[in-house]
Amino acid sequence: MSIIATIIIGAIAGWLGSLIYKGSGLGLLGNIIVGIIGSFVGYWSLGLLGISLGSGWIGAILTGAIGAIIILFLINLIKKKS
């Protein structure tokens, strides 16, 4: 996958994850970073459960959004403790 596609999927996944989780906004760059890292977390965690959301753009965005929700939950959990 090209770097442009990774950034686009990461941005959409991070934005979707932030809409669903309703945490504090991280902005465009924050959404891209959370979405890209969330994609790795999503593929890893869903792989452990034996779940696949399919291949292609839609599967990557949904998997990234699930991972982004996990990341946003952890970020907000750490922020509340501080």
Coordinates of N, CA, C and O in Angstrom, one line a residue:
M1 N 0.9 -1.2 0.0 CA 0.0 0.0 0.0 C 0.9 1.2 0.0 O 1.9 1.3 0.7
S2 N 0.6 2.2 -0.8 CA 1.4 3.4 -0.8 C 1.2 4.3 0.4 O 0.3 4.1 1.2
I3 N 2.2 5.2 0.6 CA 2.1 6.0 1.8 C 0.9 7.0 1.7 O 0.3 7.3 2.8
I4 N 0.5 7.4 0.5 CA -0.7 8.3 0.4 C -1.9 7.5 0.8 O -2.8 8.1 1.6
A5 N -2.1 6.3 0.4 CA -3.2 5.5 0.8 C -3.2 5.2 2.3 O -4.3 5.3 2.9
T6 N -2.1 5.0 2.9 CA -2.0 4.8 4.3 C -2.4 6.0 5.1 O -3.1 5.9 6.1
I7 N -2.0 7.2 4.6 CA -2.4 8.5 5.3 C -3.9 8.7 5.1 O -4.5 9.1 6.1
I8 N -4.4 8.4 3.9 CA -5.9 8.7 3.7 C -6.7 7.7 4.6 O -7.6 8.1 5.3
I9 N -6.3 6.4 4.6 CA -7.0 5.4 5.4 C -6.9 5.8 6.9 O -7.8 5.7 7.7
G10 N -5.7 6.2 7.3 CA -5.4 6.6 8.7 C -6.3 7.8 9.1 O -6.8 7.8 10.2
A11 N -6.4 8.8 8.2 CA -7.1 9.9 8.5 C -8.6 9.6 8.7 O -9.3 10.0 9.6
I12 N -9.1 8.8 7.8 CA -10.6 8.4 7.8 C -10.8 7.6 9.1 O -11.8 7.8 9.8
A13 N -9.9 6.6 9.3 CA -10.1 5.7 10.5 C -10.0 6.5 11.8 O -10.8 6.3 12.7
G14 N -9.1 7.4 11.9 CA -8.9 8.2 13.1 C -10.1 9.1 13.3 O -10.6 9.3 14.4
W15 N -10.6 9.7 12.2 CA -11.8 10.6 12.3 C -13.0 9.8 12.7 O -13.8 10.2 13.6
L16 N -13.2 8.6 12.1 CA -14.3 7.8 12.4 C -14.3 7.3 13.9 O -15.3 7.3 14.6
G17 N -13.1 6.9 14.3 CA -12.9 6.5 15.7 C -13.2 7.6 16.7 O -13.8 7.4 17.7
S18 N -12.8 8.8 16.3 CA -13.0 10.0 17.2 C -14.5 10.3 17.3 O -15.0 10.8 18.3
L19 N -15.2 10.1 16.2 CA -16.7 10.4 16.1 C -17.4 9.3 17.0 O -18.3 9.7 17.8
I20 N -17.0 8.1 16.9 CA -17.6 7.0 17.7 C -17.3 7.1 19.1 O -18.2 7.0 20.0
Y21 N -16.0 7.4 19.5 CA -15.6 7.4 20.9 C -16.0 8.7 21.6 O -16.3 8.7 22.8
K22 N -16.1 9.8 20.9 CA -16.5 11.1 21.4 C -15.6 11.6 22.5 O -16.0 12.2 23.5
G23 N -14.3 11.4 22.3 CA -13.3 11.9 23.2 C -12.9 13.3 22.8 O -13.6 13.9 22.0
S24 N -11.8 13.7 23.3 CA -11.3 15.0 23.0 C -10.7 15.0 21.6 O -10.1 14.0 21.1
G25 N -10.9 16.1 20.8 CA -10.5 16.2 19.5 C -9.0 16.3 19.4 O -8.4 17.0 20.2
L26 N -8.4 15.6 18.4 CA -6.9 15.6 18.3 C -6.5 16.4 17.0 O -5.3 16.5 16.8
G27 N -7.4 16.8 16.2 CA -7.1 17.5 15.0 C -6.8 16.6 13.9 O -6.8 15.3 14.0
L28 N -6.5 17.1 12.7 CA -6.2 16.3 11.5 C -5.0 15.4 11.7 O -5.0 14.2 11.4
L29 N -3.9 16.0 12.1 CA -2.6 15.3 12.3 C -2.8 14.2 13.4 O -2.3 13.1 13.2
G30 N -3.5 14.5 14.4 CA -3.7 13.6 15.5 C -4.6 12.4 15.0 O -4.3 11.3 15.4
N31 N -5.6 12.7 14.2 CA -6.5 11.7 13.7 C -5.7 10.8 12.8 O -5.9 9.5 12.8
I32 N -4.8 11.3 11.9 CA -4.0 10.5 11.0 C -3.1 9.6 11.8 O -3.0 8.4 11.6
I33 N -2.4 10.1 12.8 CA -1.5 9.3 13.7 C -2.3 8.2 14.4 O -1.9 7.0 14.4
V34 N -3.4 8.6 15.0 CA -4.2 7.6 15.8 C -4.8 6.6 14.8 O -4.8 5.4 15.2
G35 N -5.2 7.0 13.6 CA -5.7 6.0 12.7 C -4.7 5.1 12.2 O -5.0 3.9 12.0
I36 N -3.5 5.5 11.9 CA -2.4 4.6 11.4 C -2.0 3.7 12.5 O -1.9 2.4 12.3
I37 N -1.8 4.2 13.7 CA -1.4 3.3 14.8 C -2.6 2.4 15.1 O -2.4 1.2 15.4
G38 N -3.8 2.9 15.0 CA -5.0 2.1 15.3 C -5.2 1.0 14.3 O -5.7 0.0 14.7
S39 N -4.7 1.2 13.1 CA -4.8 0.1 12.1 C -4.0 -1.1 12.6 O -4.4 -2.2 12.5
F40 N -2.8 -0.8 13.0 CA -1.9 -1.9 13.5 C -2.6 -2.6 14.8 O -2.6 -3.8 14.9
V41 N -3.1 -1.8 15.7 CA -3.7 -2.3 16.9 C -5.0 -3.1 16.5 O -5.2 -4.2 17.0
G42 N -5.8 -2.6 15.5 CA -7.0 -3.2 15.1 C -6.7 -4.6 14.4 O -7.3 -5.6 14.7
Y43 N -5.7 -4.6 13.5 CA -5.4 -5.9 12.9 C -4.8 -6.9 13.9 O -5.1 -8.1 13.8
W44 N -4.0 -6.4 14.8 CA -3.5 -7.3 15.8 C -4.6 -7.8 16.8 O -4.7 -9.1 17.0
S45 N -5.4 -7.0 17.3 CA -6.4 -7.4 18.2 C -7.5 -8.3 17.6 O -8.0 -9.3 18.1
L46 N -8.0 -7.9 16.4 CA -8.9 -8.7 15.7 C -8.3 -10.0 15.2 O -9.0 -11.0 15.2
G47 N -7.1 -10.0 14.9 CA -6.4 -11.3 14.5 C -6.3 -12.2 15.7 O -6.4 -13.4 15.5
L48 N -6.1 -11.7 16.9 CA -6.1 -12.6 18.1 C -7.5 -13.2 18.3 O -7.6 -14.4 18.8
L49 N -8.6 -12.5 17.9 CA -9.9 -13.0 18.1 C -10.4 -13.8 16.9 O -11.4 -14.4 16.9
G50 N -9.5 -13.9 15.8 CA -9.9 -14.6 14.6 C -10.9 -14.0 13.8 O -11.7 -14.6 13.0
I51 N -11.0 -12.6 13.8 CA -12.0 -11.9 13.1 C -11.3 -11.1 12.0 O -10.3 -10.5 12.2
S52 N -11.9 -11.2 10.8 CA -11.4 -10.4 9.6 C -12.6 -9.6 9.1 O -13.7 -10.1 8.8
L53 N -12.4 -8.3 8.9 CA -13.4 -7.5 8.3 C -13.3 -7.3 6.8 O -13.9 -6.5 6.2
G54 N -12.5 -8.2 6.2 CA -12.3 -8.2 4.8 C -11.1 -7.4 4.3 O -10.5 -6.7 5.1
S55 N -10.9 -7.5 3.0 CA -9.7 -6.8 2.5 C -10.3 -5.5 1.7 O -11.5 -5.4 1.5
G56 N -9.4 -4.7 1.3 CA -9.8 -3.5 0.6 C -9.9 -2.3 1.5 O -9.6 -2.4 2.7
W57 N -10.3 -1.2 0.9 CA -10.4 0.1 1.7 C -11.4 0.0 2.8 O -11.1 0.5 3.9
I58 N -12.6 -0.5 2.6 CA -13.6 -0.5 3.7 C -13.1 -1.3 4.9 O -13.3 -0.9 6.0
G59 N -12.6 -2.5 4.6 CA -12.1 -3.4 5.7 C -11.0 -2.7 6.5 O -10.9 -2.8 7.7
A60 N -10.1 -2.0 5.7 CA -8.9 -1.3 6.4 C -9.4 -0.2 7.2 O -8.9 0.1 8.3
I61 N -10.4 0.6 6.7 CA -11.0 1.7 7.5 C -11.7 1.2 8.7 O -11.5 1.8 9.8
L62 N -12.5 0.2 8.6 CA -13.2 -0.3 9.8 C -12.3 -0.9 10.8 O -12.4 -0.6 12.0
T63 N -11.3 -1.6 10.4 CA -10.3 -2.2 11.3 C -9.5 -1.1 12.0 O -9.3 -1.1 13.2
G64 N -9.1 -0.1 11.2 CA -8.4 1.1 11.7 C -9.2 1.9 12.7 O -8.7 2.4 13.7
A65 N -10.5 2.0 12.4 CA -11.4 2.7 13.4 C -11.6 2.0 14.7 O -11.6 2.6 15.7
I66 N -11.7 0.7 14.6 CA -11.7 -0.1 15.9 C -10.4 0.0 16.7 O -10.5 0.3 17.9
G67 N -9.3 0.0 16.0 CA -8.0 0.2 16.7 C -7.9 1.6 17.2 O -7.4 1.8 18.3
A68 N -8.4 2.6 16.5 CA -8.4 4.0 16.9 C -9.3 4.2 18.2 O -8.9 4.9 19.1
I69 N -10.4 3.5 18.2 CA -11.2 3.6 19.4 C -10.5 3.0 20.6 O -10.5 3.6 21.7
I70 N -9.8 1.9 20.4 CA -9.0 1.4 21.5 C -7.9 2.4 22.0 O -7.7 2.6 23.2
I71 N -7.2 3.0 21.0 CA -6.1 3.9 21.3 C -6.7 5.1 22.0 O -6.2 5.6 23.0
L72 N -7.8 5.7 21.5 CA -8.5 6.8 22.1 C -8.9 6.5 23.6 O -8.8 7.4 24.5
F73 N -9.4 5.3 23.8 CA -9.8 4.9 25.1 C -8.6 4.9 26.1 O -8.7 5.5 27.2
L74 N -7.5 4.4 25.6 CA -6.3 4.4 26.4 C -5.8 5.8 26.7 O -5.3 6.1 27.8
I75 N -5.8 6.6 25.7 CA -5.3 8.0 25.8 C -6.2 8.7 26.9 O -5.6 9.4 27.8
N76 N -7.5 8.6 26.8 CA -8.4 9.3 27.7 C -8.2 8.7 29.1 O -8.4 9.4 30.1
L77 N -7.9 7.4 29.2 CA -7.7 6.7 30.5 C -6.5 7.3 31.2 O -6.5 7.6 32.4
I78 N -5.4 7.5 30.4 CA -4.2 8.0 30.9 C -4.3 9.5 31.3 O -3.8 9.9 32.3
K79 N -5.1 10.3 30.5 CA -5.3 11.7 30.8 C -6.1 11.9 32.0 O -5.8 12.8 32.8
K80 N -7.0 11.0 32.3 CA -7.9 11.2 33.5 C -7.1 10.9 34.8 O -7.4 11.4 35.8
K81 N -6.1 10.0 34.7 CA -5.3 9.7 35.8 C -4.3 10.8 36.2 O -3.9 11.0 37.3
S82 N -3.9 11.6 35.2 CA -2.9 12.7 35.4 C -3.6 13.9 36.1 O -4.7 14.2 36.0

